[in-house]
Short mmCIF file of C-alpha atoms in Angstrom, two decimals:
data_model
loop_
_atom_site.label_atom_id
_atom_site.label_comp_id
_atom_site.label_asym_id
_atom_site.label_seq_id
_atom_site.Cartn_x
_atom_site.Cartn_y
_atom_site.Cartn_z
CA UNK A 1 -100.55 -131.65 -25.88
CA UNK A 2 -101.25 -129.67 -22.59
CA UNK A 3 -104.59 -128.70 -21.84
CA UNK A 4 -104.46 -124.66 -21.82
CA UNK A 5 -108.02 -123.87 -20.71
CA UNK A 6 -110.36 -121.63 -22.12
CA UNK A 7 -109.45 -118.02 -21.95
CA UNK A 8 -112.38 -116.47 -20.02
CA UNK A 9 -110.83 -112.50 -20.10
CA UNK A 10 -107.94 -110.26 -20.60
CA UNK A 11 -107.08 -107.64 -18.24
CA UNK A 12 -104.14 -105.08 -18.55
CA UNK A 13 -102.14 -103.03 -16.03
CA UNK A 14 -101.85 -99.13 -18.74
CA UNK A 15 -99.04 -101.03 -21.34
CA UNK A 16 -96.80 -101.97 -18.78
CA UNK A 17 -98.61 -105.81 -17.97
CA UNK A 18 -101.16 -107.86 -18.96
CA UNK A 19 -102.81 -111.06 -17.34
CA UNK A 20 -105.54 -113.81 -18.78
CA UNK A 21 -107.99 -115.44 -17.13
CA UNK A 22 -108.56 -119.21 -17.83
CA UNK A 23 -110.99 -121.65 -17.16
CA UNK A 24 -109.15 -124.95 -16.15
CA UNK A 25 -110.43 -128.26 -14.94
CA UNK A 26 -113.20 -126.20 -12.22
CA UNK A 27 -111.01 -123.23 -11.31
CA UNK A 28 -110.23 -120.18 -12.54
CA UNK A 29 -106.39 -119.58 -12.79
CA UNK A 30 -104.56 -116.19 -13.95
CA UNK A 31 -101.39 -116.24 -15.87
CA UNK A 32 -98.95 -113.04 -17.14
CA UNK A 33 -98.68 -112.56 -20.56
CA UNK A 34 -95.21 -113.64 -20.76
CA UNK A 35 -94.31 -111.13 -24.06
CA UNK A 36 -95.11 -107.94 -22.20
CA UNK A 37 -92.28 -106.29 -19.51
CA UNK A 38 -91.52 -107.43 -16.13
CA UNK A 39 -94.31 -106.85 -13.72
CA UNK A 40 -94.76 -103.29 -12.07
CA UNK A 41 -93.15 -103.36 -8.80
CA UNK A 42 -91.35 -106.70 -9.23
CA UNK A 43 -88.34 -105.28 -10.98
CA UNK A 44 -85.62 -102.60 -10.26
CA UNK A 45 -87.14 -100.69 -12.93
CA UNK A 46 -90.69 -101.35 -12.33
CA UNK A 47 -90.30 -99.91 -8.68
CA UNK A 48 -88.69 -96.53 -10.26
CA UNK A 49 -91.27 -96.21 -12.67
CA UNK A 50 -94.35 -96.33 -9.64
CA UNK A 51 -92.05 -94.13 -7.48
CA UNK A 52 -91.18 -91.27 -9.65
CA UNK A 53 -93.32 -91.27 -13.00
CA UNK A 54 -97.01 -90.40 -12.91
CA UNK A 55 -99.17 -93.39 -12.88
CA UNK A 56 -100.64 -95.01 -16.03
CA UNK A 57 -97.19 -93.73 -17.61
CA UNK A 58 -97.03 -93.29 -20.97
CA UNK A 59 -101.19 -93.10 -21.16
CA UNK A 60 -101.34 -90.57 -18.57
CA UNK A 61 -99.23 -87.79 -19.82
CA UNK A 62 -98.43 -86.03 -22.98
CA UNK A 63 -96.08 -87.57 -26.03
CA UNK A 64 -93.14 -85.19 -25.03
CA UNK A 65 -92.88 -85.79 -20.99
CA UNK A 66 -90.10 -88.24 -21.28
CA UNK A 67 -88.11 -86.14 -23.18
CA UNK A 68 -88.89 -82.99 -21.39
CA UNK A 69 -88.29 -84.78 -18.00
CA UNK A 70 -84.85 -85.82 -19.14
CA UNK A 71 -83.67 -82.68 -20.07
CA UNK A 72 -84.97 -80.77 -16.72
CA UNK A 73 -83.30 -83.59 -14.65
CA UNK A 74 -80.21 -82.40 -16.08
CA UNK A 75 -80.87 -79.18 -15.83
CA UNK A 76 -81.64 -79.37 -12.44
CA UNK A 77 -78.03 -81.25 -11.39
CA UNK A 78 -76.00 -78.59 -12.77
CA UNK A 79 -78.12 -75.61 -11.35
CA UNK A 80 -77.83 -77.72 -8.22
CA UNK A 81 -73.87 -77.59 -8.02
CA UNK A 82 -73.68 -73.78 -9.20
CA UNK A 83 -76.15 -73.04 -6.36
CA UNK A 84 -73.33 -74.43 -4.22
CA UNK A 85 -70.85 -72.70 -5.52
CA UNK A 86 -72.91 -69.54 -5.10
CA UNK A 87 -73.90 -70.43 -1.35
CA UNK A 88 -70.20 -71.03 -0.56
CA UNK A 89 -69.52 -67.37 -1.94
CA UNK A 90 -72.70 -66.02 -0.60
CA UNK A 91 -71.70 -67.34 3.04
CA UNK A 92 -67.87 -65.92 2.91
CA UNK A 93 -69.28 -62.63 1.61
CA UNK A 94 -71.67 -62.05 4.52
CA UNK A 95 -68.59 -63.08 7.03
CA UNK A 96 -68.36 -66.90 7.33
CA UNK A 97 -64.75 -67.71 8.49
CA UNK A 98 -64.03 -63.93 9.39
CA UNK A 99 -63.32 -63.35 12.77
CA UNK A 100 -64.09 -59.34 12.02
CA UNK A 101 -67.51 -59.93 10.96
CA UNK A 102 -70.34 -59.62 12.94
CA UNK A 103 -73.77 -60.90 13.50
CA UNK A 104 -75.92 -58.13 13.25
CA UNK A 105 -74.13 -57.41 10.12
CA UNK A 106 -74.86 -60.19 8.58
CA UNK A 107 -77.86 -60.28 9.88
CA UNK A 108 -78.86 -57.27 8.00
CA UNK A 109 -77.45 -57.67 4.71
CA UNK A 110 -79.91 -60.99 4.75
CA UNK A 111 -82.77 -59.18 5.82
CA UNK A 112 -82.23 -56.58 3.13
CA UNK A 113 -81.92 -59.23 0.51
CA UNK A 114 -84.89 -60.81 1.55
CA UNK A 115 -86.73 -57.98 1.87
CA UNK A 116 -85.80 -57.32 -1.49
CA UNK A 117 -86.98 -60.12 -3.01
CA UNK A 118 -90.33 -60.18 -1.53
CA UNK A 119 -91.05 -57.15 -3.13
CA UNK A 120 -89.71 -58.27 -6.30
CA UNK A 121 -91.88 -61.48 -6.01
CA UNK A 122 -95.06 -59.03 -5.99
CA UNK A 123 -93.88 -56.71 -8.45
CA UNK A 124 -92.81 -59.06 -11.26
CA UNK A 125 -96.09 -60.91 -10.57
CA UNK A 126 -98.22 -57.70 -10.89
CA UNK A 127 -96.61 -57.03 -14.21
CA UNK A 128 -96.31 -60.15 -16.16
CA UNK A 129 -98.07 -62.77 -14.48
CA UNK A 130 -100.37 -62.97 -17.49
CA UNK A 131 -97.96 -63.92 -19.73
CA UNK A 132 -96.57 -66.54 -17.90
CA UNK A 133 -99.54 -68.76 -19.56
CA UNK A 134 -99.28 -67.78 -23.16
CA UNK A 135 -95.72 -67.43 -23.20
CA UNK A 136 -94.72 -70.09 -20.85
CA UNK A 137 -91.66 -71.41 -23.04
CA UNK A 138 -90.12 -68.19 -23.63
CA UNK A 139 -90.04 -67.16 -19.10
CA UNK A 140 -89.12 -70.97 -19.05
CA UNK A 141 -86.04 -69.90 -20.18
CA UNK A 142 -86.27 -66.56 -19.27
CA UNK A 143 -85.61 -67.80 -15.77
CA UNK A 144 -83.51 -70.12 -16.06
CA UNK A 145 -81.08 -67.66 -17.51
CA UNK A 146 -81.60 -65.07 -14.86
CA UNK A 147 -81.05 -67.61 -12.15
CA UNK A 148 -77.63 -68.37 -13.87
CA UNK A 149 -77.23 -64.27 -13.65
CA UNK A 150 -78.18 -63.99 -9.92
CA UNK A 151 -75.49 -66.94 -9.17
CA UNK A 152 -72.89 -65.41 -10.65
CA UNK A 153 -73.25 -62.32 -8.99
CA UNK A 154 -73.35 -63.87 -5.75
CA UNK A 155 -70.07 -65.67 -6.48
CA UNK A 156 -68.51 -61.87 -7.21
CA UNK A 157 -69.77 -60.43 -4.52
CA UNK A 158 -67.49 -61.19 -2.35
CA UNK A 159 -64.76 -59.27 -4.57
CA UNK A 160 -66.62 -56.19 -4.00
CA UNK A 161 -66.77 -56.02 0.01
CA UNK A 162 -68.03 -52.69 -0.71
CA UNK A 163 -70.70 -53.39 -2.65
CA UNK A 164 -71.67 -56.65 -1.39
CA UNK A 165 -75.11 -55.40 0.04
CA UNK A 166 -76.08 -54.08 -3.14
CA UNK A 167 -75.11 -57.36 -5.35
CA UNK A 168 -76.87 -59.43 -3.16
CA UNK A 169 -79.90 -57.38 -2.68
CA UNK A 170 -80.10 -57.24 -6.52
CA UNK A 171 -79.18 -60.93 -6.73
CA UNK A 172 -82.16 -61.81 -4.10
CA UNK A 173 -84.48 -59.51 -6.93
CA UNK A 174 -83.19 -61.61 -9.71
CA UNK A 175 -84.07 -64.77 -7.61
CA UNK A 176 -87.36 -63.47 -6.88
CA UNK A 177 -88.17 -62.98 -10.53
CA UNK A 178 -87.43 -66.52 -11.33
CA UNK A 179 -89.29 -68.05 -8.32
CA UNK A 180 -92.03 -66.51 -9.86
CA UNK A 181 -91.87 -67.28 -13.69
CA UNK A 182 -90.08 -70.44 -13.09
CA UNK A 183 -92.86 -71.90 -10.63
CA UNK A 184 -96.12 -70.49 -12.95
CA UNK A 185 -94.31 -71.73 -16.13
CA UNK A 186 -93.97 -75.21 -14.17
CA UNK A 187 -97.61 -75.28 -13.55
CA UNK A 188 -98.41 -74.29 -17.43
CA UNK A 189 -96.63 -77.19 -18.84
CA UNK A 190 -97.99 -79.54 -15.63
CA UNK A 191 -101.15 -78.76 -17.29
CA UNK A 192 -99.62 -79.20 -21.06
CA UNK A 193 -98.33 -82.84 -19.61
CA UNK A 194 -101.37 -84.02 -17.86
CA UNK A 195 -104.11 -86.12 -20.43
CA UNK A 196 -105.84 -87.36 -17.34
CA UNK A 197 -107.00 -84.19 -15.03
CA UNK A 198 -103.76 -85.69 -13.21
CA UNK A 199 -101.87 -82.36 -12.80
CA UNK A 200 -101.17 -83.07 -9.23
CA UNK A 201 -100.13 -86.88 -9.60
CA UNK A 202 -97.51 -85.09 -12.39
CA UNK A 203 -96.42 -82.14 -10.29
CA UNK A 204 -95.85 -84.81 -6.73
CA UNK A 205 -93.52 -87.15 -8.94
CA UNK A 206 -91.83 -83.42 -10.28
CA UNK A 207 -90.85 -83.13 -6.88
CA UNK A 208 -89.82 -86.82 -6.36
CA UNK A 209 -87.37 -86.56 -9.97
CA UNK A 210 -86.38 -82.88 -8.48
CA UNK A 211 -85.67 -84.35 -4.94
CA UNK A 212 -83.44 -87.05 -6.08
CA UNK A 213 -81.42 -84.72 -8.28
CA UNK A 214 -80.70 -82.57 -5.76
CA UNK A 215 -79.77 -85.10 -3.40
CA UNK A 216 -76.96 -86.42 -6.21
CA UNK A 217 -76.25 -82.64 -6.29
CA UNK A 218 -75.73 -82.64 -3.09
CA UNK A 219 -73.00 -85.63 -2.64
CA UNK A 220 -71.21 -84.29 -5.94
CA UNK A 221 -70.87 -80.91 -4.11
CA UNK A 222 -69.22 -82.59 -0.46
CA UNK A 223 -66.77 -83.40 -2.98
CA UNK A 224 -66.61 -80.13 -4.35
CA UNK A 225 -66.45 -77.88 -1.66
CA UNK A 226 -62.81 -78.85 -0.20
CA UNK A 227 -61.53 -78.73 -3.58
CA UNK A 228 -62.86 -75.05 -4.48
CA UNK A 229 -62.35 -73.48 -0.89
CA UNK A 230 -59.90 -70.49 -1.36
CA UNK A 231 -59.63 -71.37 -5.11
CA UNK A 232 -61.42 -68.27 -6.77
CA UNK A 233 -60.23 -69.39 -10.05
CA UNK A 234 -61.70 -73.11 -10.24
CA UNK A 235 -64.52 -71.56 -8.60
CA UNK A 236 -65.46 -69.87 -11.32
CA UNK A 237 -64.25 -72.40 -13.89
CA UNK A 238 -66.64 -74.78 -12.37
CA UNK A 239 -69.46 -72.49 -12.64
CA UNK A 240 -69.37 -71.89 -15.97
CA UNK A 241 -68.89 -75.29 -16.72
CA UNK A 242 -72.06 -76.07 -14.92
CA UNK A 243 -73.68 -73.19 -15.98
CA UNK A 244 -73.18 -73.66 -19.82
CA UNK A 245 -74.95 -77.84 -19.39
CA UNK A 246 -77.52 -75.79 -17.46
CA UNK A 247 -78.41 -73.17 -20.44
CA UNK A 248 -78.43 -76.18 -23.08
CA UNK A 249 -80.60 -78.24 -21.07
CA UNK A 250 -83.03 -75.59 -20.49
CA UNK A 251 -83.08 -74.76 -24.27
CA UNK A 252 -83.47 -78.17 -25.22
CA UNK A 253 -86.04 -79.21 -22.82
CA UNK A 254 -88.10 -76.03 -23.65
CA UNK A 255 -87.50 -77.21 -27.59
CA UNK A 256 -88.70 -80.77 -26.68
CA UNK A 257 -92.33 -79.15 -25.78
CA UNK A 258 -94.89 -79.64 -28.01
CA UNK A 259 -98.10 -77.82 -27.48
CA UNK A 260 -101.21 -78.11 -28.89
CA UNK A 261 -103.19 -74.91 -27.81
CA UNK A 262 -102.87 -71.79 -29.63
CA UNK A 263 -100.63 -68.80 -28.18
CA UNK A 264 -100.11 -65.79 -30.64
CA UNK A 265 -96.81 -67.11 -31.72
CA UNK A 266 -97.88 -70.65 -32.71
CA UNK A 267 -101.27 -68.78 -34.62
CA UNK A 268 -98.68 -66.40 -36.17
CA UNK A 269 -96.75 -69.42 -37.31
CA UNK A 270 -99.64 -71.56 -38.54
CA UNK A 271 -101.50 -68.68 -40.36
CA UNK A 272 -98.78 -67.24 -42.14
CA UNK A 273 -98.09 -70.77 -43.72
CA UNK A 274 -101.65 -71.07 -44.64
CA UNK A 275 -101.52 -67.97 -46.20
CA UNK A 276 -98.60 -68.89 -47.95
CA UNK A 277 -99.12 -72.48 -49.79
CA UNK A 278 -102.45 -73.38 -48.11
CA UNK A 279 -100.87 -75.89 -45.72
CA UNK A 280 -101.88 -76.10 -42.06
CA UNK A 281 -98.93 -76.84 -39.66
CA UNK A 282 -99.54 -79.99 -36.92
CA UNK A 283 -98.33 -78.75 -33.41
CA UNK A 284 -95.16 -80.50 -33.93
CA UNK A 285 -93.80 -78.89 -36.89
CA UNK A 286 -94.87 -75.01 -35.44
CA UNK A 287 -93.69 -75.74 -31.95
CA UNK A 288 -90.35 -76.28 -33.69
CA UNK A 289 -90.54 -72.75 -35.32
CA UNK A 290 -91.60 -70.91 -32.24
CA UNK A 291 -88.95 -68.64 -30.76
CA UNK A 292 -88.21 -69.16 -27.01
CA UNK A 293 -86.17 -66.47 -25.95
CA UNK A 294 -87.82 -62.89 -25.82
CA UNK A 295 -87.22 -60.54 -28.39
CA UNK A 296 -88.52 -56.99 -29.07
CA UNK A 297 -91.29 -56.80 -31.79
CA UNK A 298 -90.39 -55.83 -35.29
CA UNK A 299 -94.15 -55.56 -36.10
CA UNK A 300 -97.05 -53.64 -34.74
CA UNK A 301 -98.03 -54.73 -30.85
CA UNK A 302 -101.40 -56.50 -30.71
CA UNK A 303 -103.65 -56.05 -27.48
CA UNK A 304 -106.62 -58.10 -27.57
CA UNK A 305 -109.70 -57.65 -25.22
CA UNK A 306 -109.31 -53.79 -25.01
CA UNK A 307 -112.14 -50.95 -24.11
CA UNK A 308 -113.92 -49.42 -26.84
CA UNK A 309 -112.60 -46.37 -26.47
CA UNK A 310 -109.19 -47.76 -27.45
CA UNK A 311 -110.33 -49.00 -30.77
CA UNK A 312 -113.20 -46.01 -32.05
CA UNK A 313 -113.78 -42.07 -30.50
CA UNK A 314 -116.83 -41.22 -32.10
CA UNK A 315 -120.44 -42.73 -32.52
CA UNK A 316 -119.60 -42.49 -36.48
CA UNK A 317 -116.66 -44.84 -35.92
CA UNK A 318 -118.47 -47.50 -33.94
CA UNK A 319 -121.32 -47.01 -36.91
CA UNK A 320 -118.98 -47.71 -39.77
CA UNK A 321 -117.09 -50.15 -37.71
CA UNK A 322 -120.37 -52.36 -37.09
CA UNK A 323 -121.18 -51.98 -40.62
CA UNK A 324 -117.85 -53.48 -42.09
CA UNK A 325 -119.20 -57.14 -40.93
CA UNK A 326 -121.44 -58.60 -38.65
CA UNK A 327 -118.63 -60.01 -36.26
CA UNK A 328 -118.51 -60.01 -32.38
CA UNK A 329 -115.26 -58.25 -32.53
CA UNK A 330 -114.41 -54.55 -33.41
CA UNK A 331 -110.91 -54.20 -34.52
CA UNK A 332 -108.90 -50.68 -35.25
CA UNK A 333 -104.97 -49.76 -35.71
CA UNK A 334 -104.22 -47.02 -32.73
CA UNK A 335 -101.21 -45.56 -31.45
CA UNK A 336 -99.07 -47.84 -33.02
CA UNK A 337 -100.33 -50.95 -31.86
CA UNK A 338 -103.12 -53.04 -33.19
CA UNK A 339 -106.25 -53.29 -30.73
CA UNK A 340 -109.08 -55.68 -30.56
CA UNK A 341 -112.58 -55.09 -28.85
CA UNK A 342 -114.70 -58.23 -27.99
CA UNK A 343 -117.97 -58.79 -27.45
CA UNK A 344 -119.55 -60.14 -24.39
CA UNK A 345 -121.03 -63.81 -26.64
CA UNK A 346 -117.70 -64.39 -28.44
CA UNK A 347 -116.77 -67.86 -28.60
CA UNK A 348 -113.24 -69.49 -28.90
CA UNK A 349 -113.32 -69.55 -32.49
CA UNK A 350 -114.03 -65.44 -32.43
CA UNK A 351 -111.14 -65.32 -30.54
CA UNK A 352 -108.89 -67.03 -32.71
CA UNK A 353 -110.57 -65.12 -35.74
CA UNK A 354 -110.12 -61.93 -34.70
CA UNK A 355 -106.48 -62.59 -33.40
CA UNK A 356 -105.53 -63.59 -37.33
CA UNK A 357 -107.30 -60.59 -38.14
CA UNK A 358 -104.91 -58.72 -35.55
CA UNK A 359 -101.47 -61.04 -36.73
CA UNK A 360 -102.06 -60.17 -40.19
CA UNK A 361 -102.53 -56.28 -39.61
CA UNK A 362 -99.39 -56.38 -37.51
CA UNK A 363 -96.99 -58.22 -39.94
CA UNK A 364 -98.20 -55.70 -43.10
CA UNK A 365 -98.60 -52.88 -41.24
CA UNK A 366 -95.56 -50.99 -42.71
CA UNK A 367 -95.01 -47.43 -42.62
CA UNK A 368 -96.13 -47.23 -46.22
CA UNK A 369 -99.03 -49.39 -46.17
CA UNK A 370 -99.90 -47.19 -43.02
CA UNK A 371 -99.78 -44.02 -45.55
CA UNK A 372 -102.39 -45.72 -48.01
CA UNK A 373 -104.74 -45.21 -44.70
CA UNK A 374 -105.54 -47.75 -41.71
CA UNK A 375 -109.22 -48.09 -42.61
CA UNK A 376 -108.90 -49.51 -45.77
CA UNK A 377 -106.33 -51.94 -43.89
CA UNK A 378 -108.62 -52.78 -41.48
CA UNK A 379 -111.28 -53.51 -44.29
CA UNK A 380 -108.86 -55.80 -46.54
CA UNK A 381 -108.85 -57.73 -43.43
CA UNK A 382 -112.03 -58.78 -42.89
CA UNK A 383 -112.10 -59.96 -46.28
CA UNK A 384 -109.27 -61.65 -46.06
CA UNK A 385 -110.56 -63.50 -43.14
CA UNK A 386 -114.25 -63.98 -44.90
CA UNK A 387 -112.64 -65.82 -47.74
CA UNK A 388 -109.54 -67.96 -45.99
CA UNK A 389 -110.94 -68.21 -42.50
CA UNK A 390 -113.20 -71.05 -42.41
CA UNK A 391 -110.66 -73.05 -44.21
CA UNK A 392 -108.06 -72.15 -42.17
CA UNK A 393 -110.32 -73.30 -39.10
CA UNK A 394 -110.79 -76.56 -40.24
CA UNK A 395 -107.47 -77.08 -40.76
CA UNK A 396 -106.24 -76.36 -36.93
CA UNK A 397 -108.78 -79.12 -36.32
CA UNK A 398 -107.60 -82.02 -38.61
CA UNK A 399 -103.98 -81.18 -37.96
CA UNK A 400 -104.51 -81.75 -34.16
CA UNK A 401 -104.64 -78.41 -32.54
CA UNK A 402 -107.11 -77.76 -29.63
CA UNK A 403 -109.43 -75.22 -30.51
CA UNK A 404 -112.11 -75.56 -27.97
CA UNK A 405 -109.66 -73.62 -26.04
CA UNK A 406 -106.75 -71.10 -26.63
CA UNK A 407 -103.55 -69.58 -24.25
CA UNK A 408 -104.13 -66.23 -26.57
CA UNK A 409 -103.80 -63.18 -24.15
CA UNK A 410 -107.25 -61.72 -23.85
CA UNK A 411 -107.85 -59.22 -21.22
CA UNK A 412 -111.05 -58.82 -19.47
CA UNK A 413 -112.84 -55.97 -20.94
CA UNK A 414 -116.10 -56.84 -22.87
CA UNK A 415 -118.36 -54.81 -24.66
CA UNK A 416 -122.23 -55.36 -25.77
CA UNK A 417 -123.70 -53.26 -28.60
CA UNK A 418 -126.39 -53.11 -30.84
CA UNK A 419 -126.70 -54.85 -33.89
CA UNK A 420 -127.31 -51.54 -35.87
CA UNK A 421 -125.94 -48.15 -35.12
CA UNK A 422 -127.71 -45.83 -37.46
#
């Protein structure tokens, strides 16, 4: 029987190689461990896998990139052959192939557009660029959909001569929006994906996957183009044929997310079960529940990290406030909308505590329950949250939620007081 050697250590390349070390007759040999895949870099595969996934794939990156990735790859083919389209309509519309036309006119429109969109750029992120963390899933989409919008106006436009300034000046806003949302909500789930402080690693090979799509975009539309020149009606056949793969793989590669921190939807989700049957959801089963297109509230707003002013008016309200419980939050129902104060030493877990405090006010805040008077709402609950919070707490924990840190939208404002207002 053949001498194997003694086995003097085991190295391994993430899972995608491994390699022993043995001792034989003086020297020290290495061999691959035959039952693992082919070496990285000495296969078709392995070469794709260094060039355009993160390294120490899967290790390096959360459970759902693969699936995620997918779905944006596809996304990103179809966008990429309705942006032709649009550009091809975009171009005649601004006088490409019209002898009549001239420079300075096009010239102009363009500037306007851009011009347009710069402002828009600032605008939208003055507005809602905090939100864009805690509700990355829902702009995700958001602007994915408005993109789709903006191209098909573009593709109009030149059916309205008239008005072809204004439709592209309004398209170039729409565009602007979802350069904004659609590069912030990129960087949220970059985060999300990366498990090694390797954000930048994941964002490069982003690119590199985005890159190569494009270019297979861009073959498919030298096809295209001769076919749908002067053809308004396959034009716009294609376009929605590309645009409805684009909409599904944007909803299904938002779906395929699965995020572990706490946003006020995925608290909402997880507390109102546990109030319910006692049952903590894991991530996976609440990311499934959590809506990701934007609605309009049916329940009372919630603004957390507001001034005191916002929450009590009087020195007797701050008293009887502080004297409900001994918790570095005040919390008050104003002007239709539920409000929470914070103190300056709040933790994370005061956070989340005082936003179920906040999600349960909002949900059985009815008009009639309003009638019976807000204070004694208020007071039912804090000792709702003295009884079931704790628990509740716990529970995020085992299930596998991150609670050292939360995407809940605090704002700034923070507020010291005494421990006893008399």
């Amino acid at each position: 029987m053949e001498d194997c050697g003694a086995l003097l250590a085991t190295e391994r390349y993430g899972s995608g190689e491994s390699w022993h070390y043995i001792a034989k007759d003086g020297a020290m040999e290495s061999r691959r461990d035959g039952r693992e895949d082919e070496s990285r870099g000495n296969s078709f595969w392995g070469l794709m896998k260094s060039v355009f996934l993160p390294q120490g794939y899967p290790e390096s990156v959360s459970g759902d990139y693969l699936q995620y990735q997918f779905w944006d790859t596809v996304q990103a083919f179809s966008s990429s052959l309705s942006g032709t389209l649009a550009t091809q309509a975009s171009l005649r519309g601004v006088g490409v192939g019209n002898q009549e036309a001239t420079v300075a006119a096009a010239t102009v429109t363009w500037l306007l557009r851009d011009g347009t969109s710069m402002l828009g750029r600032i605008v939208f992120a003055w507005l809602k660029g905090n939100k864009l963390d805690s509700e990355a899933k829902k702009w995700r989409l958001f602007a994915d959909i408005l993109n789709d919008v903006a191209m098909f106006m573009e593709i109009l436009a030149p059916f309205f001569p008239a008005w072809f300034t204004l439709i592209a000046c309004t398209s170039g806003l729409f565009k602007a929006v979802v350069g904004v949302a659609g590069g912030a909500t990129r960087a949220a789930l970059t985060v999300h994906q990366a498990r090694r402080d390797n954000m930048a690693d994941i964002s490069a090979k982003d690119g590199s996957q985005e890159t190569l799509v494009n270019l297979a975009g861009l073959l498919v539309s030298l096809i295209l183009i001769p076919l749908v020149t002067d053809n308004p009606a396959l034009t716009i056949s294609l376009f929605f044929l590309f645009t409805a793969l684009h909409l599904f793989a944007n909803y299904k590669a938002v779906r395929s997310v699965v995020m572990e921190t706490l946003n006020e939807e995925r608290l909402s989700i997880a507390l109102r079960r546990f109030l319910h049957d006692g049952r903590v959801l894991t991530p996976m089963e609440a990311n499934r529940q959590e809506p990701v297109f934007l609605e309009f509230r049916k329940t009372l707003p919630i603004k957390l990290g507001v001034r005191l002013q916002e929450v009590v008016q009087s020195p007797e309200e701050l008293r009887l406030a502080l004297m409900r419980k001994d918790a570095p939050f005040l919390l008050g129902i104003t002007n239709g909308c539920v409000r929470v104060c914070l103190a300056a030493h709040a933790h994370t877990r005061d956070e989340i505590r005082a936003t179920c405090q906040a999600i349960w006010l909002s949900h059985v805040s009815s008009p009639s329950r309003q009638r019976e008077g807000l204070s004694q709402m208020v007071h039912e609950s804090y000792k709702l949250m003295d009884t079931a919070f704790d628990a509740f707490h716990k529970g995020l924990q085992a299930a596998g939620w991150d609670v050292t840190r939360t995407l809940l939208d605090w704002d700034e404002w923070r507020l010291e007081w005494k421990p006893k207002i008399r």
